[in-house]
Short mmCIF file of C-alpha atoms in Angstrom, two decimals:
data_model
loop_
_atom_site.label_atom_id
_atom_site.label_comp_id
_atom_site.label_asym_id
_atom_site.label_seq_id
_atom_site.Cartn_x
_atom_site.Cartn_y
_atom_site.Cartn_z
CA UNK A 1 28.00 -74.62 45.87
CA UNK A 2 29.03 -77.41 43.48
CA UNK A 3 25.71 -76.94 41.66
CA UNK A 4 27.08 -73.57 40.53
CA UNK A 5 30.63 -74.81 39.92
CA UNK A 6 30.80 -73.24 36.45
CA UNK A 7 30.02 -69.80 37.88
CA UNK A 8 32.83 -70.02 40.43
CA UNK A 9 35.16 -71.45 37.78
CA UNK A 10 34.46 -68.67 35.28
CA UNK A 11 34.77 -66.03 37.99
CA UNK A 12 38.25 -67.28 38.91
CA UNK A 13 39.27 -67.42 35.25
CA UNK A 14 37.93 -63.91 34.57
CA UNK A 15 39.85 -62.60 37.61
CA UNK A 16 43.10 -64.15 36.40
CA UNK A 17 42.51 -62.91 32.86
CA UNK A 18 41.90 -59.36 34.08
CA UNK A 19 44.95 -59.52 36.33
CA UNK A 20 47.06 -60.72 33.41
CA UNK A 21 45.99 -57.87 31.15
CA UNK A 22 46.63 -55.30 33.89
CA UNK A 23 50.09 -56.69 34.63
CA UNK A 24 50.95 -56.85 30.91
CA UNK A 25 50.07 -53.16 30.65
CA UNK A 26 52.47 -52.58 33.54
CA UNK A 27 55.35 -54.81 32.43
CA UNK A 28 55.10 -54.87 28.63
CA UNK A 29 55.99 -51.19 28.35
CA UNK A 30 59.53 -51.89 29.51
CA UNK A 31 60.18 -55.05 27.52
CA UNK A 32 62.90 -54.94 24.90
CA UNK A 33 60.82 -57.14 22.59
CA UNK A 34 57.83 -54.77 22.50
CA UNK A 35 57.08 -53.06 19.17
CA UNK A 36 54.99 -50.38 20.85
CA UNK A 37 53.99 -49.03 24.24
CA UNK A 38 51.12 -51.48 24.74
CA UNK A 39 52.13 -54.10 22.20
CA UNK A 40 51.78 -57.12 24.51
CA UNK A 41 48.59 -55.79 26.13
CA UNK A 42 46.80 -55.25 22.82
CA UNK A 43 47.82 -58.61 21.37
CA UNK A 44 46.89 -60.46 24.54
CA UNK A 45 43.52 -58.67 24.68
CA UNK A 46 42.80 -59.72 21.09
CA UNK A 47 43.69 -63.35 21.83
CA UNK A 48 41.56 -63.21 24.98
CA UNK A 49 38.53 -62.17 22.93
CA UNK A 50 39.19 -64.98 20.45
CA UNK A 51 39.64 -67.47 23.29
CA UNK A 52 36.41 -66.44 25.03
CA UNK A 53 34.45 -66.77 21.77
CA UNK A 54 35.96 -70.21 21.23
CA UNK A 55 35.14 -71.24 24.80
CA UNK A 56 31.50 -70.18 24.38
CA UNK A 57 31.26 -72.32 21.24
CA UNK A 58 32.87 -75.32 22.98
CA UNK A 59 30.39 -75.15 25.86
CA UNK A 60 27.68 -76.39 23.49
CA UNK A 61 29.88 -78.73 21.47
CA UNK A 62 28.44 -82.23 21.04
CA UNK A 63 30.79 -84.57 22.98
CA UNK A 64 30.15 -87.35 20.46
CA UNK A 65 32.28 -85.46 17.95
CA UNK A 66 35.24 -85.37 20.36
CA UNK A 67 34.77 -88.97 21.39
CA UNK A 68 34.61 -90.38 17.85
CA UNK A 69 37.50 -88.41 16.36
CA UNK A 70 40.13 -88.62 19.11
CA UNK A 71 42.39 -90.89 16.98
CA UNK A 72 42.42 -88.33 14.16
CA UNK A 73 43.10 -85.58 16.66
CA UNK A 74 46.17 -87.42 17.96
CA UNK A 75 47.41 -87.94 14.39
CA UNK A 76 47.01 -84.24 13.51
CA UNK A 77 48.75 -83.15 16.72
CA UNK A 78 51.69 -85.47 16.04
CA UNK A 79 52.01 -84.00 12.54
CA UNK A 80 51.96 -80.45 13.96
CA UNK A 81 54.57 -81.36 16.56
CA UNK A 82 56.69 -82.91 13.83
CA UNK A 83 56.53 -79.66 11.84
CA UNK A 84 58.52 -77.99 14.62
CA UNK A 85 61.59 -79.79 13.25
CA UNK A 86 60.99 -78.87 9.59
CA UNK A 87 63.30 -76.07 8.38
CA UNK A 88 61.38 -73.01 7.26
CA UNK A 89 58.27 -73.98 9.26
CA UNK A 90 59.56 -74.70 12.75
CA UNK A 91 60.99 -71.81 14.75
CA UNK A 92 63.60 -72.01 17.48
CA UNK A 93 63.47 -69.58 20.41
CA UNK A 94 65.44 -69.63 23.65
CA UNK A 95 67.02 -72.95 22.63
CA UNK A 96 63.69 -74.79 22.13
CA UNK A 97 61.90 -75.74 18.91
CA UNK A 98 58.38 -75.20 20.21
CA UNK A 99 56.88 -72.91 17.55
CA UNK A 100 55.43 -73.39 14.08
CA UNK A 101 54.90 -70.54 11.59
CA UNK A 102 51.98 -70.84 9.15
CA UNK A 103 51.20 -68.34 6.35
CA UNK A 104 47.69 -67.36 7.53
CA UNK A 105 47.57 -68.51 11.16
CA UNK A 106 50.96 -67.13 12.14
CA UNK A 107 53.12 -68.48 14.97
CA UNK A 108 51.71 -70.93 17.50
CA UNK A 109 52.81 -73.74 19.82
CA UNK A 110 51.46 -77.20 18.89
CA UNK A 111 52.26 -78.41 22.42
CA UNK A 112 49.37 -76.29 23.75
CA UNK A 113 46.99 -78.12 21.42
CA UNK A 114 48.53 -81.44 22.47
CA UNK A 115 47.58 -80.81 26.11
CA UNK A 116 43.88 -80.88 25.27
CA UNK A 117 44.05 -83.59 22.61
CA UNK A 118 45.90 -86.03 24.89
CA UNK A 119 43.18 -85.62 27.53
CA UNK A 120 40.45 -86.12 24.92
CA UNK A 121 42.22 -89.25 23.64
CA UNK A 122 42.46 -90.76 27.13
CA UNK A 123 38.81 -89.94 27.82
CA UNK A 124 37.75 -91.53 24.53
CA UNK A 125 39.86 -94.64 25.15
CA UNK A 126 38.67 -95.28 28.69
CA UNK A 127 35.06 -94.56 27.72
CA UNK A 128 35.40 -97.38 25.16
CA UNK A 129 37.28 -99.78 27.47
CA UNK A 130 35.97 -98.73 30.88
CA UNK A 131 35.75 -102.33 32.08
CA UNK A 132 39.43 -102.91 31.22
CA UNK A 133 40.99 -100.08 33.23
CA UNK A 134 42.79 -102.42 35.64
CA UNK A 135 44.17 -104.65 32.89
CA UNK A 136 47.79 -104.34 31.79
CA UNK A 137 47.32 -103.85 28.05
CA UNK A 138 44.09 -101.90 27.61
CA UNK A 139 44.28 -100.16 30.96
CA UNK A 140 47.93 -99.09 30.84
CA UNK A 141 50.16 -100.01 27.88
CA UNK A 142 47.97 -99.06 24.91
CA UNK A 143 46.56 -95.76 26.26
CA UNK A 144 50.00 -94.86 27.57
CA UNK A 145 51.57 -95.52 24.18
CA UNK A 146 48.92 -93.45 22.37
CA UNK A 147 49.49 -90.31 24.45
CA UNK A 148 53.18 -91.07 24.95
CA UNK A 149 53.99 -90.25 21.32
CA UNK A 150 53.05 -86.54 21.63
CA UNK A 151 54.86 -86.37 24.97
CA UNK A 152 58.06 -87.73 23.42
CA UNK A 153 57.79 -85.27 20.52
CA UNK A 154 57.40 -82.39 22.99
CA UNK A 155 60.40 -83.69 24.91
CA UNK A 156 62.39 -83.78 21.66
CA UNK A 157 61.64 -80.09 21.21
CA UNK A 158 63.60 -79.64 24.47
CA UNK A 159 60.39 -78.39 26.05
CA UNK A 160 60.97 -80.52 29.13
CA UNK A 161 58.68 -78.49 31.40
CA UNK A 162 55.61 -78.94 29.19
CA UNK A 163 56.38 -82.64 28.68
CA UNK A 164 56.66 -83.28 32.42
CA UNK A 165 53.51 -81.27 33.21
CA UNK A 166 51.57 -83.18 30.55
CA UNK A 167 52.94 -86.47 31.91
CA UNK A 168 51.64 -85.60 35.37
CA UNK A 169 48.22 -84.80 33.88
CA UNK A 170 48.15 -88.13 32.03
CA UNK A 171 49.18 -90.03 35.16
CA UNK A 172 46.47 -88.29 37.20
CA UNK A 173 43.78 -89.26 34.70
CA UNK A 174 44.95 -92.88 34.51
CA UNK A 175 45.17 -93.17 38.30
CA UNK A 176 41.69 -91.75 38.86
CA UNK A 177 40.13 -93.89 36.14
CA UNK A 178 41.44 -97.05 37.81
CA UNK A 179 44.85 -97.91 36.34
CA UNK A 180 46.79 -99.92 38.90
CA UNK A 181 49.61 -98.30 40.87
CA UNK A 182 51.63 -101.45 40.21
CA UNK A 183 52.00 -100.18 36.64
CA UNK A 184 52.06 -96.42 37.24
CA UNK A 185 54.67 -96.17 40.02
CA UNK A 186 57.53 -98.08 38.29
CA UNK A 187 56.83 -96.16 35.08
CA UNK A 188 56.94 -92.85 36.95
CA UNK A 189 60.20 -93.77 38.66
CA UNK A 190 61.72 -94.84 35.34
CA UNK A 191 60.60 -91.59 33.70
CA UNK A 192 62.07 -89.57 36.55
CA UNK A 193 65.34 -91.45 36.20
CA UNK A 194 65.36 -90.84 32.44
CA UNK A 195 64.63 -87.14 32.97
CA UNK A 196 67.49 -86.88 35.44
CA UNK A 197 69.86 -88.59 33.02
CA UNK A 198 68.78 -86.24 30.22
CA UNK A 199 69.21 -83.12 32.35
CA UNK A 200 72.55 -84.31 33.73
CA UNK A 201 73.93 -84.82 30.21
CA UNK A 202 72.57 -81.52 28.93
CA UNK A 203 75.03 -78.81 29.91
CA UNK A 204 72.55 -75.95 29.65
CA UNK A 205 69.92 -77.61 31.86
CA UNK A 206 72.40 -79.03 34.35
CA UNK A 207 73.91 -75.59 34.93
CA UNK A 208 70.36 -74.38 35.65
CA UNK A 209 70.06 -77.03 38.36
CA UNK A 210 73.38 -76.03 39.85
CA UNK A 211 72.37 -72.36 39.78
CA UNK A 212 69.03 -73.19 41.44
CA UNK A 213 70.83 -74.99 44.28
CA UNK A 214 72.83 -71.82 45.04
CA UNK A 215 71.06 -68.78 43.60
CA UNK A 216 73.13 -66.23 45.48
CA UNK A 217 76.35 -67.54 43.95
CA UNK A 218 74.82 -67.52 40.44
CA UNK A 219 72.81 -64.31 40.67
CA UNK A 220 74.60 -62.83 37.67
CA UNK A 221 74.30 -65.82 35.30
CA UNK A 222 71.98 -68.84 35.20
CA UNK A 223 70.29 -68.04 38.50
CA UNK A 224 69.62 -64.39 37.73
CA UNK A 225 65.92 -64.76 36.87
CA UNK A 226 64.98 -66.59 40.04
CA UNK A 227 67.22 -64.39 42.18
CA UNK A 228 65.66 -61.19 40.82
CA UNK A 229 62.24 -62.80 41.27
CA UNK A 230 62.94 -63.34 44.97
CA UNK A 231 64.09 -59.73 45.27
CA UNK A 232 60.83 -58.62 43.66
CA UNK A 233 58.80 -60.55 46.22
CA UNK A 234 60.92 -59.00 48.99
CA UNK A 235 60.43 -55.50 47.61
CA UNK A 236 56.66 -55.94 47.51
CA UNK A 237 56.19 -57.16 51.06
CA UNK A 238 52.60 -57.53 52.21
CA UNK A 239 51.00 -54.58 50.42
CA UNK A 240 53.24 -54.01 47.39
CA UNK A 241 54.90 -50.87 46.05
CA UNK A 242 51.88 -49.97 43.92
CA UNK A 243 50.70 -50.87 40.44
CA UNK A 244 53.26 -49.74 37.88
CA UNK A 245 55.86 -48.81 40.51
CA UNK A 246 57.87 -52.04 40.46
CA UNK A 247 61.57 -51.73 39.70
CA UNK A 248 62.61 -55.29 38.83
CA UNK A 249 60.77 -55.20 35.50
CA UNK A 250 63.21 -52.58 34.19
CA UNK A 251 65.24 -55.21 32.27
CA UNK A 252 66.75 -56.73 35.44
CA UNK A 253 64.03 -59.42 35.64
CA UNK A 254 64.10 -61.15 32.26
CA UNK A 255 60.77 -62.24 30.75
CA UNK A 256 58.83 -60.24 33.34
CA UNK A 257 55.84 -60.14 30.99
CA UNK A 258 55.93 -63.89 30.36
CA UNK A 259 57.29 -66.68 32.55
CA UNK A 260 58.20 -64.41 35.48
CA UNK A 261 55.10 -62.24 35.72
CA UNK A 262 54.22 -63.69 39.14
CA UNK A 263 57.14 -61.93 40.93
CA UNK A 264 56.00 -58.64 39.37
CA UNK A 265 52.56 -59.25 40.87
CA UNK A 266 54.24 -59.83 44.22
CA UNK A 267 56.30 -56.65 43.93
CA UNK A 268 53.53 -54.31 42.79
CA UNK A 269 50.48 -55.83 44.50
CA UNK A 270 52.20 -57.53 47.42
CA UNK A 271 51.13 -60.61 49.32
CA UNK A 272 47.48 -59.76 48.68
CA UNK A 273 47.99 -60.04 44.93
CA UNK A 274 49.96 -63.29 45.06
CA UNK A 275 47.59 -64.97 47.52
CA UNK A 276 44.65 -63.84 45.41
CA UNK A 277 46.27 -65.43 42.36
CA UNK A 278 46.86 -68.68 44.21
CA UNK A 279 43.27 -68.62 45.52
CA UNK A 280 41.96 -68.35 41.95
CA UNK A 281 43.90 -71.46 40.90
CA UNK A 282 42.72 -73.31 44.01
CA UNK A 283 39.16 -72.40 43.03
CA UNK A 284 39.75 -73.76 39.52
CA UNK A 285 41.13 -76.99 40.98
CA UNK A 286 38.22 -77.47 43.40
CA UNK A 287 35.49 -76.56 40.92
CA UNK A 288 37.08 -78.63 38.15
CA UNK A 289 37.23 -81.64 40.47
CA UNK A 290 33.60 -81.05 41.45
CA UNK A 291 32.57 -80.96 37.79
CA UNK A 292 34.43 -84.23 37.22
CA UNK A 293 32.72 -85.83 40.23
CA UNK A 294 29.29 -84.75 38.98
CA UNK A 295 29.86 -85.92 35.39
CA UNK A 296 27.24 -88.36 34.12
CA UNK A 297 29.57 -90.67 32.17
CA UNK A 298 33.17 -91.88 32.03
CA UNK A 299 34.14 -89.75 29.03
CA UNK A 300 33.03 -86.49 30.64
CA UNK A 301 34.59 -87.47 33.97
CA UNK A 302 38.00 -88.18 32.45
CA UNK A 303 37.77 -85.08 30.27
CA UNK A 304 36.98 -82.77 33.18
CA UNK A 305 39.68 -84.24 35.39
CA UNK A 306 42.35 -84.03 32.69
CA UNK A 307 41.47 -80.48 31.67
CA UNK A 308 41.56 -79.33 35.29
CA UNK A 309 44.96 -80.92 35.83
CA UNK A 310 46.16 -79.43 32.54
CA UNK A 311 45.45 -75.95 33.91
CA UNK A 312 46.47 -76.36 37.55
CA UNK A 313 49.70 -78.37 37.15
CA UNK A 314 51.49 -75.76 34.96
CA UNK A 315 50.31 -73.05 37.36
CA UNK A 316 51.81 -74.93 40.30
CA UNK A 317 55.07 -75.40 38.41
CA UNK A 318 55.28 -71.73 37.40
CA UNK A 319 54.63 -70.53 40.95
CA UNK A 320 57.17 -73.05 42.24
CA UNK A 321 59.80 -71.85 39.74
CA UNK A 322 59.28 -68.14 40.38
CA UNK A 323 59.49 -68.66 44.15
CA UNK A 324 62.68 -70.77 43.67
CA UNK A 325 61.06 -73.95 44.97
CA UNK A 326 61.70 -75.64 41.60
CA UNK A 327 64.39 -75.24 38.92
CA UNK A 328 63.69 -72.88 36.05
CA UNK A 329 61.87 -74.64 33.18
CA UNK A 330 60.06 -71.95 31.17
CA UNK A 331 56.37 -72.72 31.80
CA UNK A 332 54.02 -69.70 31.66
CA UNK A 333 51.40 -68.88 34.28
CA UNK A 334 48.01 -69.79 32.72
CA UNK A 335 45.71 -66.84 31.91
CA UNK A 336 48.26 -64.34 33.27
CA UNK A 337 51.52 -64.69 31.33
CA UNK A 338 51.83 -63.35 27.80
CA UNK A 339 51.25 -65.99 25.15
CA UNK A 340 48.48 -66.16 22.58
CA UNK A 341 48.47 -69.91 21.96
CA UNK A 342 48.54 -70.74 25.65
CA UNK A 343 45.70 -68.31 26.41
CA UNK A 344 43.42 -69.44 23.59
CA UNK A 345 43.71 -73.15 24.30
CA UNK A 346 43.55 -72.74 28.07
CA UNK A 347 40.29 -70.84 27.60
CA UNK A 348 39.20 -73.64 25.27
CA UNK A 349 39.81 -76.08 28.14
CA UNK A 350 37.60 -73.92 30.37
CA UNK A 351 34.87 -73.99 27.71
CA UNK A 352 35.01 -77.79 27.55
CA UNK A 353 34.88 -77.95 31.36
CA UNK A 354 31.77 -75.77 31.46
CA UNK A 355 30.27 -77.97 28.74
CA UNK A 356 30.76 -81.05 30.92
CA UNK A 357 29.06 -79.29 33.84
CA UNK A 358 26.19 -78.17 31.62
CA UNK A 359 25.57 -81.71 30.36
CA UNK A 360 25.69 -83.20 33.86
CA UNK A 361 23.18 -80.62 35.11
CA UNK A 362 20.81 -81.26 32.21
CA UNK A 363 21.07 -84.99 32.87
CA UNK A 364 20.31 -84.59 36.59
CA UNK A 365 17.38 -82.22 35.99
CA UNK A 366 15.79 -84.35 33.29
CA UNK A 367 12.51 -85.88 34.51
CA UNK A 368 10.28 -88.44 32.94
CA UNK A 369 7.17 -87.07 31.18
CA UNK A 370 4.00 -87.53 33.20
CA UNK A 371 2.50 -89.88 30.63
CA UNK A 372 5.48 -92.23 30.87
CA UNK A 373 5.34 -92.56 34.64
CA UNK A 374 3.76 -95.61 36.21
CA UNK A 375 2.52 -96.06 39.74
CA UNK A 376 2.26 -99.34 41.55
CA UNK A 377 0.16 -100.27 44.55
CA UNK A 378 0.13 -103.33 46.75
CA UNK A 379 -3.29 -104.57 47.81
CA UNK A 380 -3.30 -106.04 51.28
#
């Protein structure tokens, strides 16, 4: 099965992508932000085509180019993240400065690019210093500082959810490559303490935590999204009310086409739809891990592991938020939620993953030419 990991991976991605387009056609019609009947569907379909084309190109991308230019990639990403704070270029939405507006490209989120670039940077670093992974400086401090700069910039945008998800991805890569827990655990505990202090001193985010702890009491204010999401799951039951027949998307469930599209799936398609969605992400996690295990070198192994975590961790967080297991943080559901930048670069991650699998298969199937083979015999 793992020999055909790319096929299973692409099948799961295609299923999620199709589900996302169908649900956007169902929910986008009723959104207040829509410019037309199928505004979100048509834009998402266009970005999906662009993302698939980009993924096909990345499958055959020479990994040497990624490995040699990771430092420049980090520099460019930091500049793009810094542009979020420049008046006239950076855009603020929903209290976060996550977007950049360019004349030709349009609006996009640099943090989505940073997810891939940070993984590439870690893979390039550990491929260069693979014998130093258990050392303090080259195995922990220096690589952590390199990818920590983009994380801090994302945190400064008040995009805490993306920063925490990216931090988990970075920690997973460093742990699997051999960084000692003696360094990782205290750092993680310190980061968690700092995150708690930040949230506690931020009135908007602390009220979200309080609302999450008692959704019924805050169902008309900060806890309304998660409360209406739970009602949507309850309305759907095991079989759902039917595609297009959901009621919570009629302006009562805010951002039903974006961050909270998973409850709409539960309401209209029922438990079958939600379990199918979860199964697709489980498939991505298993196949991505298999691709990483089969990789022929350290760079490809780290790259595959980080890209898989970069897809699965936000999905876990989104599902946890929409089912009220976690506080609301604004992360979209990969491949399903509306968002052009997220879709394009998540598909790019899939293309890079398939490229790793392709290279590992070519390496394993390569045989020596007959003329170069030697046979030895022992005369007794």
